[in-house]
Coordinates of C-alpha atoms in Angstrom, one line a residue:
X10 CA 27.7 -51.8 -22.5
X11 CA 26.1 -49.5 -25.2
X12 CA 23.6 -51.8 -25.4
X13 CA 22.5 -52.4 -21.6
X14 CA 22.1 -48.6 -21.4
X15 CA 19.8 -48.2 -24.4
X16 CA 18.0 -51.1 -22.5
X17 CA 17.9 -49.0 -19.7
X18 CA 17.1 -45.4 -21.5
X19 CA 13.8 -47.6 -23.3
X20 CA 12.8 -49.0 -20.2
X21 CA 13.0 -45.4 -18.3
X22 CA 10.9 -43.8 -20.8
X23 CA 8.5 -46.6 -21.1
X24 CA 7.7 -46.5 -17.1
X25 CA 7.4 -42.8 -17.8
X26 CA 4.9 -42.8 -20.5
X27 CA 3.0 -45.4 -18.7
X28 CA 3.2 -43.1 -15.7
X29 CA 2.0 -39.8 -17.6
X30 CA -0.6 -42.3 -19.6
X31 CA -2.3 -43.3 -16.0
X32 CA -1.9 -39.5 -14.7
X33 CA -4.1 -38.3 -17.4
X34 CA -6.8 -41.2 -17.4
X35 CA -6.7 -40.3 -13.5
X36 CA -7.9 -36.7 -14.9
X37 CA -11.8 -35.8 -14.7
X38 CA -13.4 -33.9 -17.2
X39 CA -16.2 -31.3 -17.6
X40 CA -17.6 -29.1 -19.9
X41 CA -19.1 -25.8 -19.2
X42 CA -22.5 -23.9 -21.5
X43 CA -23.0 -20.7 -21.9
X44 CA -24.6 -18.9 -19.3
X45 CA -28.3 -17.7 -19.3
X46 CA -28.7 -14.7 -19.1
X47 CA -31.4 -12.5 -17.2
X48 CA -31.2 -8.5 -17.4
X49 CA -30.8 -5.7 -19.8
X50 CA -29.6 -6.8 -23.1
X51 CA -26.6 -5.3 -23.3
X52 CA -25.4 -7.7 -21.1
X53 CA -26.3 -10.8 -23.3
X54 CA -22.7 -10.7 -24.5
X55 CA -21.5 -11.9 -21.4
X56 CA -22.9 -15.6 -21.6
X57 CA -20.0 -16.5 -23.7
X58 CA -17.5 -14.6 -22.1
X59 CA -18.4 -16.2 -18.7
X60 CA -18.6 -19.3 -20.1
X61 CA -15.3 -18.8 -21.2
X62 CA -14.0 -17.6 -17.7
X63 CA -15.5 -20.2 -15.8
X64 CA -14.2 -23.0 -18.0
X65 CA -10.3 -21.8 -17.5
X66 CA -10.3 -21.6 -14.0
X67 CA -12.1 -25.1 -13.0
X68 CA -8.8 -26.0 -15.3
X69 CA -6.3 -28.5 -13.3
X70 CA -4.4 -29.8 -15.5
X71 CA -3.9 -33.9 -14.5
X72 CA -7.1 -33.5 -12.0
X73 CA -9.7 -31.7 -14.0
X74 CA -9.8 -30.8 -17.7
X75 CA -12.0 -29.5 -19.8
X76 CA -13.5 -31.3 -22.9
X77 CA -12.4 -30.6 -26.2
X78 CA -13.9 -28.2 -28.1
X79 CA -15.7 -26.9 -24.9
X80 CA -16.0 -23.7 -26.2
X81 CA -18.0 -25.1 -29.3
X82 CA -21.0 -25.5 -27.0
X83 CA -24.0 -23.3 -27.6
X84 CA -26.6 -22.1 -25.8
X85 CA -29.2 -24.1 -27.8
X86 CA -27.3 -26.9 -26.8
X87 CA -28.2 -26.6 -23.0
X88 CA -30.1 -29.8 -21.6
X89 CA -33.9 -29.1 -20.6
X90 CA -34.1 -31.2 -18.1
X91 CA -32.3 -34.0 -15.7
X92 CA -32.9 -36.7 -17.6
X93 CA -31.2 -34.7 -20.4
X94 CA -28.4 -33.6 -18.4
X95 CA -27.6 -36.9 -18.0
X96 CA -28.0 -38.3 -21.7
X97 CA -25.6 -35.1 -22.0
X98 CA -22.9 -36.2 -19.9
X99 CA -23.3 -39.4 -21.9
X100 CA -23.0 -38.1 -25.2
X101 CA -19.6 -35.7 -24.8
X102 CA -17.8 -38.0 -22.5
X103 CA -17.6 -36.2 -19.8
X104 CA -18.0 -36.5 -15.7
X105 CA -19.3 -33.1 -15.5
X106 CA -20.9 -30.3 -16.9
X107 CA -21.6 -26.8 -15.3
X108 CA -24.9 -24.9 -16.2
X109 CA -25.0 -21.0 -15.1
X110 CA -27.4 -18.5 -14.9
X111 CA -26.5 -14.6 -14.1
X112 CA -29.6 -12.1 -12.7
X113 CA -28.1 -8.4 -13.0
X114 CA -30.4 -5.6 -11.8
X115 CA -28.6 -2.1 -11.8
X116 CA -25.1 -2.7 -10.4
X117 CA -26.0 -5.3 -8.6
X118 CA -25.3 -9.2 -10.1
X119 CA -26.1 -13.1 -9.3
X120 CA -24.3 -15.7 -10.2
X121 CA -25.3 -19.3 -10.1
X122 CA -23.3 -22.3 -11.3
X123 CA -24.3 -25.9 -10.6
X124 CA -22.2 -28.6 -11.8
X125 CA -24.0 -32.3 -12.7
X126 CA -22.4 -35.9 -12.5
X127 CA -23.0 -38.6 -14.8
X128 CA -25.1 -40.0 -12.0
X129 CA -27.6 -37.0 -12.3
X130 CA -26.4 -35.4 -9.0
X131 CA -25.9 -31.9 -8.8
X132 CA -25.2 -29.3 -6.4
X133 CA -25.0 -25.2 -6.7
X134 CA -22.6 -21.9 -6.3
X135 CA -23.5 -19.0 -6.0
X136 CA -22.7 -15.4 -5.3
X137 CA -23.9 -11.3 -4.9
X138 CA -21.9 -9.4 -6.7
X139 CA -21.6 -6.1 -8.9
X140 CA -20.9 -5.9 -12.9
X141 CA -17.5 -4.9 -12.5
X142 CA -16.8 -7.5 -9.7
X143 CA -17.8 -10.4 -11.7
X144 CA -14.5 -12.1 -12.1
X145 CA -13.5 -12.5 -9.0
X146 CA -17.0 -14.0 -7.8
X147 CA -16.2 -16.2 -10.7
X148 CA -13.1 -17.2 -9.3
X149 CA -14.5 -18.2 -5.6
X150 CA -17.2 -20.4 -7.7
X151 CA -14.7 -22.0 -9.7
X152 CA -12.4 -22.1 -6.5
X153 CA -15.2 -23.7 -4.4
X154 CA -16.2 -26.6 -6.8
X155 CA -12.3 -27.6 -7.0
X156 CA -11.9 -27.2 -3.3
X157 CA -15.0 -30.0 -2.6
X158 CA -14.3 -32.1 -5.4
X159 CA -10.3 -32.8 -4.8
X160 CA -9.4 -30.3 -1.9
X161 CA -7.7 -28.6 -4.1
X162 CA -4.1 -27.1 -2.2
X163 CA -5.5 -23.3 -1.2
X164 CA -9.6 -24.1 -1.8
X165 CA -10.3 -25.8 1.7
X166 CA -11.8 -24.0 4.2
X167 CA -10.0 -21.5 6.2
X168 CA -8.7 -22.2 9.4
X169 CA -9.9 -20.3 13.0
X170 CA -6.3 -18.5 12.5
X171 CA -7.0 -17.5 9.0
X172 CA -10.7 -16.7 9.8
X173 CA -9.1 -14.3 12.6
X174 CA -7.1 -12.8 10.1
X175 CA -9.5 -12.2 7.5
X176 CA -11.6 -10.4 10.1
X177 CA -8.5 -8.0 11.0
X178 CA -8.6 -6.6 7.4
X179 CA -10.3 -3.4 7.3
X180 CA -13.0 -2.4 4.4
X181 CA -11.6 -0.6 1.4
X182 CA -13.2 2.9 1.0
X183 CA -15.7 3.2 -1.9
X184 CA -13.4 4.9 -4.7
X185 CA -13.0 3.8 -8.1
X186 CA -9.6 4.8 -8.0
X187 CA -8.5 2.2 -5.2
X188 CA -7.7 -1.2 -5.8
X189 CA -9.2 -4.1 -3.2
X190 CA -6.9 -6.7 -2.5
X191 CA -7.8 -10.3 -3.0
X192 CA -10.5 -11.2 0.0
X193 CA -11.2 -7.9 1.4
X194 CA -14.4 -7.3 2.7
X195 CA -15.9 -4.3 0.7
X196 CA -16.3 -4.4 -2.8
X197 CA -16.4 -1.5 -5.0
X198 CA -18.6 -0.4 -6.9
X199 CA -18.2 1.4 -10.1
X200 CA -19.8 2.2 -13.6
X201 CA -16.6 2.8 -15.3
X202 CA -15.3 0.6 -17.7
X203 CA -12.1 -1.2 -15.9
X204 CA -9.9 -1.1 -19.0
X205 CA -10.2 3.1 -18.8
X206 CA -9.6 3.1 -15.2
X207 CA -6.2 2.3 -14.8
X208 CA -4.5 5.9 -14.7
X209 CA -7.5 8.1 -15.1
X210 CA -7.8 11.1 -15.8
X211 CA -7.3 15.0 -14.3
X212 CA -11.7 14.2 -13.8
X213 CA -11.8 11.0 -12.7
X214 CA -14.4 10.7 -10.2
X215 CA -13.5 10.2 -6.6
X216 CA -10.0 12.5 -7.1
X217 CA -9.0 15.4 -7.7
X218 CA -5.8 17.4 -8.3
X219 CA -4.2 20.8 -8.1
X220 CA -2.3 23.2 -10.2
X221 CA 1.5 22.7 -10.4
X222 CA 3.5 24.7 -8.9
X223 CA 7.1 26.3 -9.6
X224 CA 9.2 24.4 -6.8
X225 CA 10.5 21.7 -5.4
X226 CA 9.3 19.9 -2.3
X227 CA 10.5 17.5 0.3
X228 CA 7.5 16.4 2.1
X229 CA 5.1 18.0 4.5
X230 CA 1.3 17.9 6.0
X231 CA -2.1 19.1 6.3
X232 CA -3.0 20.8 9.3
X233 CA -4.8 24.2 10.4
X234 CA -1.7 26.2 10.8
X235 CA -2.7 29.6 10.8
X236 CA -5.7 29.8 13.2
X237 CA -8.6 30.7 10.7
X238 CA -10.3 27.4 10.9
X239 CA -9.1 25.9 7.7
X240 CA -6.9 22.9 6.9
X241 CA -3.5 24.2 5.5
X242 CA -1.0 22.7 2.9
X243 CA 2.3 22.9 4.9
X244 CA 5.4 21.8 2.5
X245 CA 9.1 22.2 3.1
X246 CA 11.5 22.9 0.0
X247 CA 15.4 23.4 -0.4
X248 CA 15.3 26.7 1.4
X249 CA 12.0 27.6 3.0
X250 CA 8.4 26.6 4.7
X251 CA 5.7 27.5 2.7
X252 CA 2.1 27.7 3.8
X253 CA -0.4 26.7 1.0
X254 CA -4.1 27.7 1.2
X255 CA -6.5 25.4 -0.7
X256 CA -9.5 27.2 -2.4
X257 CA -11.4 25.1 -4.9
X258 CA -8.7 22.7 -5.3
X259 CA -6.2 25.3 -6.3
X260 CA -3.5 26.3 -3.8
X261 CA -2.1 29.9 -2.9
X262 CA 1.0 30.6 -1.3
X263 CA 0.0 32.5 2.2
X264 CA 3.0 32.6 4.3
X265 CA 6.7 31.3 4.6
X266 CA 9.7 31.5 6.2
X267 CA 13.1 30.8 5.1
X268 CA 15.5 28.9 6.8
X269 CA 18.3 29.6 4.4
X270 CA 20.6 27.7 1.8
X271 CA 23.3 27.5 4.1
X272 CA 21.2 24.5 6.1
X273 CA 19.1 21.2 4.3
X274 CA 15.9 20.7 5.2
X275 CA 15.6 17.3 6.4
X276 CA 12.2 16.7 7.6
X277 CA 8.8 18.9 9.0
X278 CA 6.1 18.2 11.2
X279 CA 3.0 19.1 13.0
X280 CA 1.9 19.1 16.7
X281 CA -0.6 21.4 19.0
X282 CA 1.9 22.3 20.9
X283 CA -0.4 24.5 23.4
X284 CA -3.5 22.4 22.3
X285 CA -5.7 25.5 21.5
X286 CA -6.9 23.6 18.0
X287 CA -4.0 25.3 16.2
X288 CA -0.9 23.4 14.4
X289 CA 3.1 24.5 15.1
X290 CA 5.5 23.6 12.4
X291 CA 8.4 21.5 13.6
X292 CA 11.1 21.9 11.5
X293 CA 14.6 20.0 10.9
X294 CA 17.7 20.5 9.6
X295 CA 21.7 19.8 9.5
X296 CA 24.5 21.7 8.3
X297 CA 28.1 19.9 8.3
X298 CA 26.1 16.5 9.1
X299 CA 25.1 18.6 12.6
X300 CA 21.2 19.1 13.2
X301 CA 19.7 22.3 13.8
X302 CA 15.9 21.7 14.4
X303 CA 13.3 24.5 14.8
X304 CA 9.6 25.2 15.7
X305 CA 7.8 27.9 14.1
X306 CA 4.4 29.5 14.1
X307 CA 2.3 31.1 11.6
X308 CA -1.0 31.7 13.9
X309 CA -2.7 35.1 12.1
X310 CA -0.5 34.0 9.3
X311 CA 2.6 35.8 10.8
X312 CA 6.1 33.7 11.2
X313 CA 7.3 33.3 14.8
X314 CA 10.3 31.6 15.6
X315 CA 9.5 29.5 19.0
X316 CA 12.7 27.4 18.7
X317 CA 15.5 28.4 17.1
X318 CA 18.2 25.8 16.1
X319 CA 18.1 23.3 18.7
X320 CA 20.8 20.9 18.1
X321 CA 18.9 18.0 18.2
X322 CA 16.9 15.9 15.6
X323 CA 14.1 16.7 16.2
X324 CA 10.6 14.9 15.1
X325 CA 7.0 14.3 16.0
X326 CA 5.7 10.7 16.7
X327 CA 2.6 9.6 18.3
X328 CA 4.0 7.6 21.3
X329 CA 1.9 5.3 23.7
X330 CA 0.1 4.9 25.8
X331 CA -2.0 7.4 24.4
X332 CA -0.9 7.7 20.8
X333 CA -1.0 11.3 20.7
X334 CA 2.0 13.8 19.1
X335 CA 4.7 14.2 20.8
X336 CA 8.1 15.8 20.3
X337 CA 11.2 13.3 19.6
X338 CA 14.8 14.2 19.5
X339 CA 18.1 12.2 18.9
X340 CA 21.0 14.1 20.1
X341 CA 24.4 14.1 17.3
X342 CA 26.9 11.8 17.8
X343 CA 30.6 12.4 15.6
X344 CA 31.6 8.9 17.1
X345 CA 28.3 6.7 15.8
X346 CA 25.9 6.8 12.7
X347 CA 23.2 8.6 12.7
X348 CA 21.4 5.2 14.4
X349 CA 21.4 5.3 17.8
X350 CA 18.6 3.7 20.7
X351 CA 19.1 7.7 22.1
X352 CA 15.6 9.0 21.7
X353 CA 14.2 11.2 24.5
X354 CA 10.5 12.3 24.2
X355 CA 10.2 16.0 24.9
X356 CA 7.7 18.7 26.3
X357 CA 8.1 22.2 25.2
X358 CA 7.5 24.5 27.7
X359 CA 8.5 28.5 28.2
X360 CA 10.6 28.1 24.7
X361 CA 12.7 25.8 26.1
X362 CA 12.3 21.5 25.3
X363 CA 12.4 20.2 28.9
X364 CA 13.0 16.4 28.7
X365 CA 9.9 13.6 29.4
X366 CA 11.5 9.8 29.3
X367 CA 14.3 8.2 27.1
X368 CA 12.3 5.8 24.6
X369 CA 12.8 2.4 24.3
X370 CA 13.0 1.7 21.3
X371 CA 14.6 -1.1 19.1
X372 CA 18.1 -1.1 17.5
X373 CA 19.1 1.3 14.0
X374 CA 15.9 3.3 15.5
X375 CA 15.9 7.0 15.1
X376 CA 13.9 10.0 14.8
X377 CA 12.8 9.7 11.3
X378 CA 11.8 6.0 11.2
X379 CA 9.6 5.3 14.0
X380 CA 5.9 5.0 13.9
X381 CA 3.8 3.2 16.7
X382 CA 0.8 0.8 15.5
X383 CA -1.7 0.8 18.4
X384 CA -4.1 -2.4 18.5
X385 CA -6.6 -3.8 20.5
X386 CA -6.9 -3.6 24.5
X387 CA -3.4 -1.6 24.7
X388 CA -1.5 -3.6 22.7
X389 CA 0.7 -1.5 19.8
X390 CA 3.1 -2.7 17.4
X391 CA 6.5 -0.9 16.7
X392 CA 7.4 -0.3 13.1
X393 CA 11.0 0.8 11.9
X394 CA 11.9 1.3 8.5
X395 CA 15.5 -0.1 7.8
X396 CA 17.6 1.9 5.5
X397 CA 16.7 -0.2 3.0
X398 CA 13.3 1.2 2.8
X399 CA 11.8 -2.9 4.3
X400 CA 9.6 -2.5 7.4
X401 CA 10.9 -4.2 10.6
X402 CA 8.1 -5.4 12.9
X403 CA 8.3 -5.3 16.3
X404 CA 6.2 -6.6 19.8
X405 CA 6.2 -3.8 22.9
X406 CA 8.6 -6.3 24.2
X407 CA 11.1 -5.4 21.1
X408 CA 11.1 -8.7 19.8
X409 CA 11.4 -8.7 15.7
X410 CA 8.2 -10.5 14.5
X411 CA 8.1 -9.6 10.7
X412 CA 10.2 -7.8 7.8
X413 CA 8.7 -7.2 4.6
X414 CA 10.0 -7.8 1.0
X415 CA 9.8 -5.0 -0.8
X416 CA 10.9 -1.3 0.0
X417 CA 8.6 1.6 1.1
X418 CA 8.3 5.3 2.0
X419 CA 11.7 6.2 0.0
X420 CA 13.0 10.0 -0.4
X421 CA 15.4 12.0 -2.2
X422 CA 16.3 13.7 1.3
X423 CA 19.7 12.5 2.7
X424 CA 21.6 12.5 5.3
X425 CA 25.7 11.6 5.1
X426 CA 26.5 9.7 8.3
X427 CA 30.2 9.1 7.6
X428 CA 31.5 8.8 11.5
X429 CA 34.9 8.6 13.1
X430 CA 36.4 6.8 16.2
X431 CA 37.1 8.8 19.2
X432 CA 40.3 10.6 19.0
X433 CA 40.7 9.8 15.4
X434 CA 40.6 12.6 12.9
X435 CA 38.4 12.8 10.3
X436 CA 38.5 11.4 6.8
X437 CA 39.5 13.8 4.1
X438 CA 36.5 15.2 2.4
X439 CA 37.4 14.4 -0.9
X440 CA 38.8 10.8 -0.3
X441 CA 36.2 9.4 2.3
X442 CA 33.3 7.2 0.9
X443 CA 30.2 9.1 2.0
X444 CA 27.9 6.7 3.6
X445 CA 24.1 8.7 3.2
X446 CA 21.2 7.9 4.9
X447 CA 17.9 9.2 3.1
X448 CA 15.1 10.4 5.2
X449 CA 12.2 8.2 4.6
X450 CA 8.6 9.6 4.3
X451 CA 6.4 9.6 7.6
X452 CA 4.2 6.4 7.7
X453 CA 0.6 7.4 8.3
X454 CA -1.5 5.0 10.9
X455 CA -4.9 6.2 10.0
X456 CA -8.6 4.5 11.1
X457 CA -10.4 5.1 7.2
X458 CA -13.3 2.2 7.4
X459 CA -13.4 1.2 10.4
X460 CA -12.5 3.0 13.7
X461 CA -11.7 -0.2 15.6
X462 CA -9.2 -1.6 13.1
X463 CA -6.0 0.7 12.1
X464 CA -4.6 1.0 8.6
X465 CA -1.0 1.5 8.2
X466 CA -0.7 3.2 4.8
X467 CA 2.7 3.5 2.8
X468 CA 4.0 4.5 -0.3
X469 CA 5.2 1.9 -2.6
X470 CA 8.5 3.0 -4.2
X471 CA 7.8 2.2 -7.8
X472 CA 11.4 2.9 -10.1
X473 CA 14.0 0.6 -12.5
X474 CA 16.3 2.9 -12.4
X475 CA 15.8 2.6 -8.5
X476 CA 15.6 -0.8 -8.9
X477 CA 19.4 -0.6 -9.9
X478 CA 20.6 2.1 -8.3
X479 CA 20.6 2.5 -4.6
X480 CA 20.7 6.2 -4.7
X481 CA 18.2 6.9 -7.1
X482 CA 15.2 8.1 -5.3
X483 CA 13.7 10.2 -7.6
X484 CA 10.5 7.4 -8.7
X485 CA 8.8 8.1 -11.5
X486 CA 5.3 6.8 -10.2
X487 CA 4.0 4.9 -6.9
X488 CA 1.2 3.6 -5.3
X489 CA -0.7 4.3 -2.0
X490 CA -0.9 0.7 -0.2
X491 CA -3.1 0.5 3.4
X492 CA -1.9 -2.6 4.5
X493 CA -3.1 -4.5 8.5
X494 CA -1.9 -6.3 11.1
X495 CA -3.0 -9.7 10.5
X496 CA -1.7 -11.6 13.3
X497 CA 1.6 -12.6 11.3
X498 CA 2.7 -9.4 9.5
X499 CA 1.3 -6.6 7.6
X500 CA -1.3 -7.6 5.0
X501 CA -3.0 -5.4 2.3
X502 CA -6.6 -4.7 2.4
X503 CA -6.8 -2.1 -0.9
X504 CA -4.1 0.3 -2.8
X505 CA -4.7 3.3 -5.0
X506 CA -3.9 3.0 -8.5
X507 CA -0.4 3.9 -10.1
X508 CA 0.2 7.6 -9.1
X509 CA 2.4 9.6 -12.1
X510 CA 5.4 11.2 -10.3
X511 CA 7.6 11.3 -7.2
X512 CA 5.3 10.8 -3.5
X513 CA 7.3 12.9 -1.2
X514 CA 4.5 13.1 1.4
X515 CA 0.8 12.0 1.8
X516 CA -2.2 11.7 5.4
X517 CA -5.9 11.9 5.6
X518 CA -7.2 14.8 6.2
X519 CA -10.2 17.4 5.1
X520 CA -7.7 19.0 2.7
X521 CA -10.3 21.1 0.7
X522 CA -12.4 21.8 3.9
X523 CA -15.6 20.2 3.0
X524 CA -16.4 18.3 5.6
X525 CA -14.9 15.3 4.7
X526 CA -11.6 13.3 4.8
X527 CA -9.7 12.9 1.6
X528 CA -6.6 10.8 1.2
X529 CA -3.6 13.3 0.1
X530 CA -0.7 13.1 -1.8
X531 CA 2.0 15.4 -1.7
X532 CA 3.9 15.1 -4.8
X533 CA 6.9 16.6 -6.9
X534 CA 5.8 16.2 -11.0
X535 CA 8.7 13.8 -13.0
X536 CA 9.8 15.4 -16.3
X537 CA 12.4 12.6 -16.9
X538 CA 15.8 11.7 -15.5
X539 CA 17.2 14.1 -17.2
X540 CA 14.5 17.1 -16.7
X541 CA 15.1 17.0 -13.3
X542 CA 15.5 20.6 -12.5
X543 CA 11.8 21.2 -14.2
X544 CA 10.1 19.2 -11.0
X545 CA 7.3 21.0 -10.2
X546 CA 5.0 20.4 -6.7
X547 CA 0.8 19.4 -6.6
X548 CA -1.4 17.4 -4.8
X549 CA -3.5 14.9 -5.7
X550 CA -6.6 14.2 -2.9
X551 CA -9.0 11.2 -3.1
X552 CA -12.2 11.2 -1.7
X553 CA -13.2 8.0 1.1
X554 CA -16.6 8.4 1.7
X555 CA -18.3 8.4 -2.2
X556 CA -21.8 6.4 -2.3
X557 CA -21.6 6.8 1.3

């Protein structure tokens, strides 16, 4: 018996290495020369290094491997002509080799690559590129020649769907401090060296950012609030509204009004309430897990009070048809969790909120994470962020089409929606499991590239410790992501780089009143986990339109 099975086990392996023997004689092989080079000098050093590039990614291990010693190759070693080529191929034992040439003329780059058969047949890639774009031209090239010579899984053409798709994705602003995603249409341009880029600095072109200052935010906007003509920094903290003026990217403290400790600020907002070009501040809170929401106004930089503790939640979301600001609120409930389908769209008229419609709306849907995608031809999407921080997707019709994987848009600011049955009485403070609900950040929906195609932009919660602990929401860094509707689910066209310290709110908007959009970022500095109390606020802008 010991025997038959060591019969068995010899016979097994045999078929195996016979197997692997005929999977790599299957296996083509090439060998790639350094490139030729035709431009400034500095750039001779490159010839190797693309070389080197192009050579791993034609790599397919059991389909197409390089030769051996590849990298010995020379650039005095390049054939003349096609007869050489051939005699070559010949003489490394090879089925292909890959001759490239590179023209660079100021930022501008092209790449050609044509790859040779033992039969002298050839054929070309090429690409325009930039400098600091080269490797991923490189990669189409290298992607291409697989793609025709095996149909390599993910090199074939793309379908009408994905061609559809690919059109959807909106151009990625021309910033040196934003990151296009794989395939997008615009490619930056930068002279920066990539491996300094990363973070950058407090002078990194293309952003810029404030002084810190001594408190604490929880979110807020930019938005003429005063009535002089110039965009405001409107921020909420633990007790008050502050209005922020920006004046050569430093901000000043103009006006504010305090709301009190005894309440928590959950949430403010902007809307033209009267539409006379000038912002009022919607404000939201809850005291005892009951909202109090107010709307103020600082016109001539003077606090008025023009609602004064409604008890609703009260928000402001662009609704359609139109997609313009309207009031939300989402009455309190003792019997339910904060969810509830119960959102009524408001009007405000003669201090009083008079009622419009009750929204339709999809389930666990409430004030604070709703935002309406509009599309093409009246079409919109509906996006919900679950209290997990993943976006739900959904049709007009409120049919779920997408959830994503990872979390977005997450906040410090909680709510505890601990409920109780009708007639029953409610759980002892100290003994009940509080059940809290943070407050996510607003999603911004913003046209930046293109006016005709919508970008939904999000903050990516970045954290370990968040990572492991569901109420830590204090994130030590994040990122800015515009992602699109591609047909299937939201996509990413570009992202900013990482962002040192805790995103609590962020738009577009001309927040230093030069006549251009900036991207914003409302942000609280992160001293450590155990520095907490040291946060700090500032804002970090970025501009859209550079080289422009």
């Amino acid at each position: 018996m010991p025997f038959r099975r060591l019969m068995i086990l010899m016979l097994v392996a045999a078929t195996m290495l016979a197997a692997t023997a005929a999977f790599a004689a299957d296996a083509r092989s090439y060998a790639v020369y350094p490139f030729e080079m035709n431009g400034p000098s500095q750039y001779k050093y490159l010839s190797r290094g693309i070389q080197t590039m192009l050579t791993s990614r034609l790599n397919w291990t059991g389909h197409f491997e390089p030769m051996v010693g590849s990298a010995d190759l020379k650039e005095a070693d390049r054939p003349k002509g096609k007869i050489e080529e051939v005699k070559k191929i010949q003489s490394l034992g090879v089925d292909y080799i890959a001759l490239g040439s590179v023209v660079i003329a100021g930022k501008k780059a092209s790449i050609d690559v044509r790859m040779i058969n033992g039969d002298g047949h050839s054929w070309t890639k090429s690409a325009q590129t930039t400098i600091s774009e080269l490797i991923p031209a490189i990669d189409g090239i290298a992607k291409d020649i697989k793609g025709e010579l095996f149909q390599k899984p993910g090199s074939k053409k793309a379908t009408e769907e994905e061609q559809k798709r690919e059109e959807a994705r909106p151009e990625s602003p021309m910033n040196p401090e934003f990151v296009t995603a794989a395939g997008a249409g615009k490619v930056m341009e930068s002279t920066i060296n990539p491996q300094f880029r990363y973070q950058g600095g407090t002078e990194t072109p293309g952003r810029w950012r404030s002084q810190s200052m001594k408190f604490v935010n929880r979110g807020g906007f930019v938005q003429d609030v005063t009535g002089d003509g110039k965009k405001d920094l409107v921020v909420l903290t633990e007790t008050s509204v502050k209005v922020l003026g920006i004046d050569g990217q430093r901000l000043k403290e103009v006006v504010s009004y305090e709301y009190g400790k005894l309440y928590s600020g959950l949430r403010i907002s902007g809307i033209d309430l009267d539409r006379d070009g000038v912002y009022e501040v919607v404000l939201c809170t809850e005291m005892n897990r009951k909202p109090y929401s107010f709307i103020l106004s600082f016109k001539g930089k003077t606090t008025k009070v023009l609602l004064d503790r409604n008890r609703n939640f009260l928000s402001v979301v662009r609704t359609p048809p139109n997609f313009t600001e309207a009031l939300v609120g989402q009455r309190y409930d003792p019997s339910r969790t904060f969810y509830s389908k119960h959102l009524v769209e408001y009007t405000f008229s003669n201090g009083e909120l008079v009622p419009v419609r009750k929204m339709n709306v999809p389930e666990y849907t409430n004030v604070f994470n709703l935002t309406y995608l509009p599309l093409k031809e009246g079409d919109y999407k509906i996006i919900v962020l679950n209290k997990y921080g993943r976006i739900n997707l959904y049709d007009k019709n409120l049919e779920p089409l997408y959830e994503s994987a990872d979390s977005y848009n997450s906040s410090s600011t909680s709510l505890d929606t601990v409920s109780k049955g009708r007639g029953m009485n409610e759980e002892n403070e100290k003994s009940r499991l509080e059940h809290l609900y943070f407050i996510p950040i607003p999603i911004e929906v913003a046209s930046i590239s293109d006016p005709n195609k919508k970008e939904v932009l999000l903050n990516k919660d970045l954290s370990v410790a968040g990572q492991i602990f569901s109420n830590y929401k204090n994130f030590s860094q994040g990122e800015i992501h515009a992602e699109f509707w591609d047909g299937v689910g939201l996509n990413l066209a570009w992202k900013t780089r990482r962002i040192k310290g805790t995103v609590t709110g962020y738009g577009v908007a001309d927040i230093d009143n030069d006549g251009a959009d900036e991207l914003y970022c409302i942000m609280n500095t992160y001293p450590g986990a155990l520095g907490i109390k040291h946060r700090k606020t500032l804002v970090m802008a970025y501009e859209l339109n550079m080289g422009q």
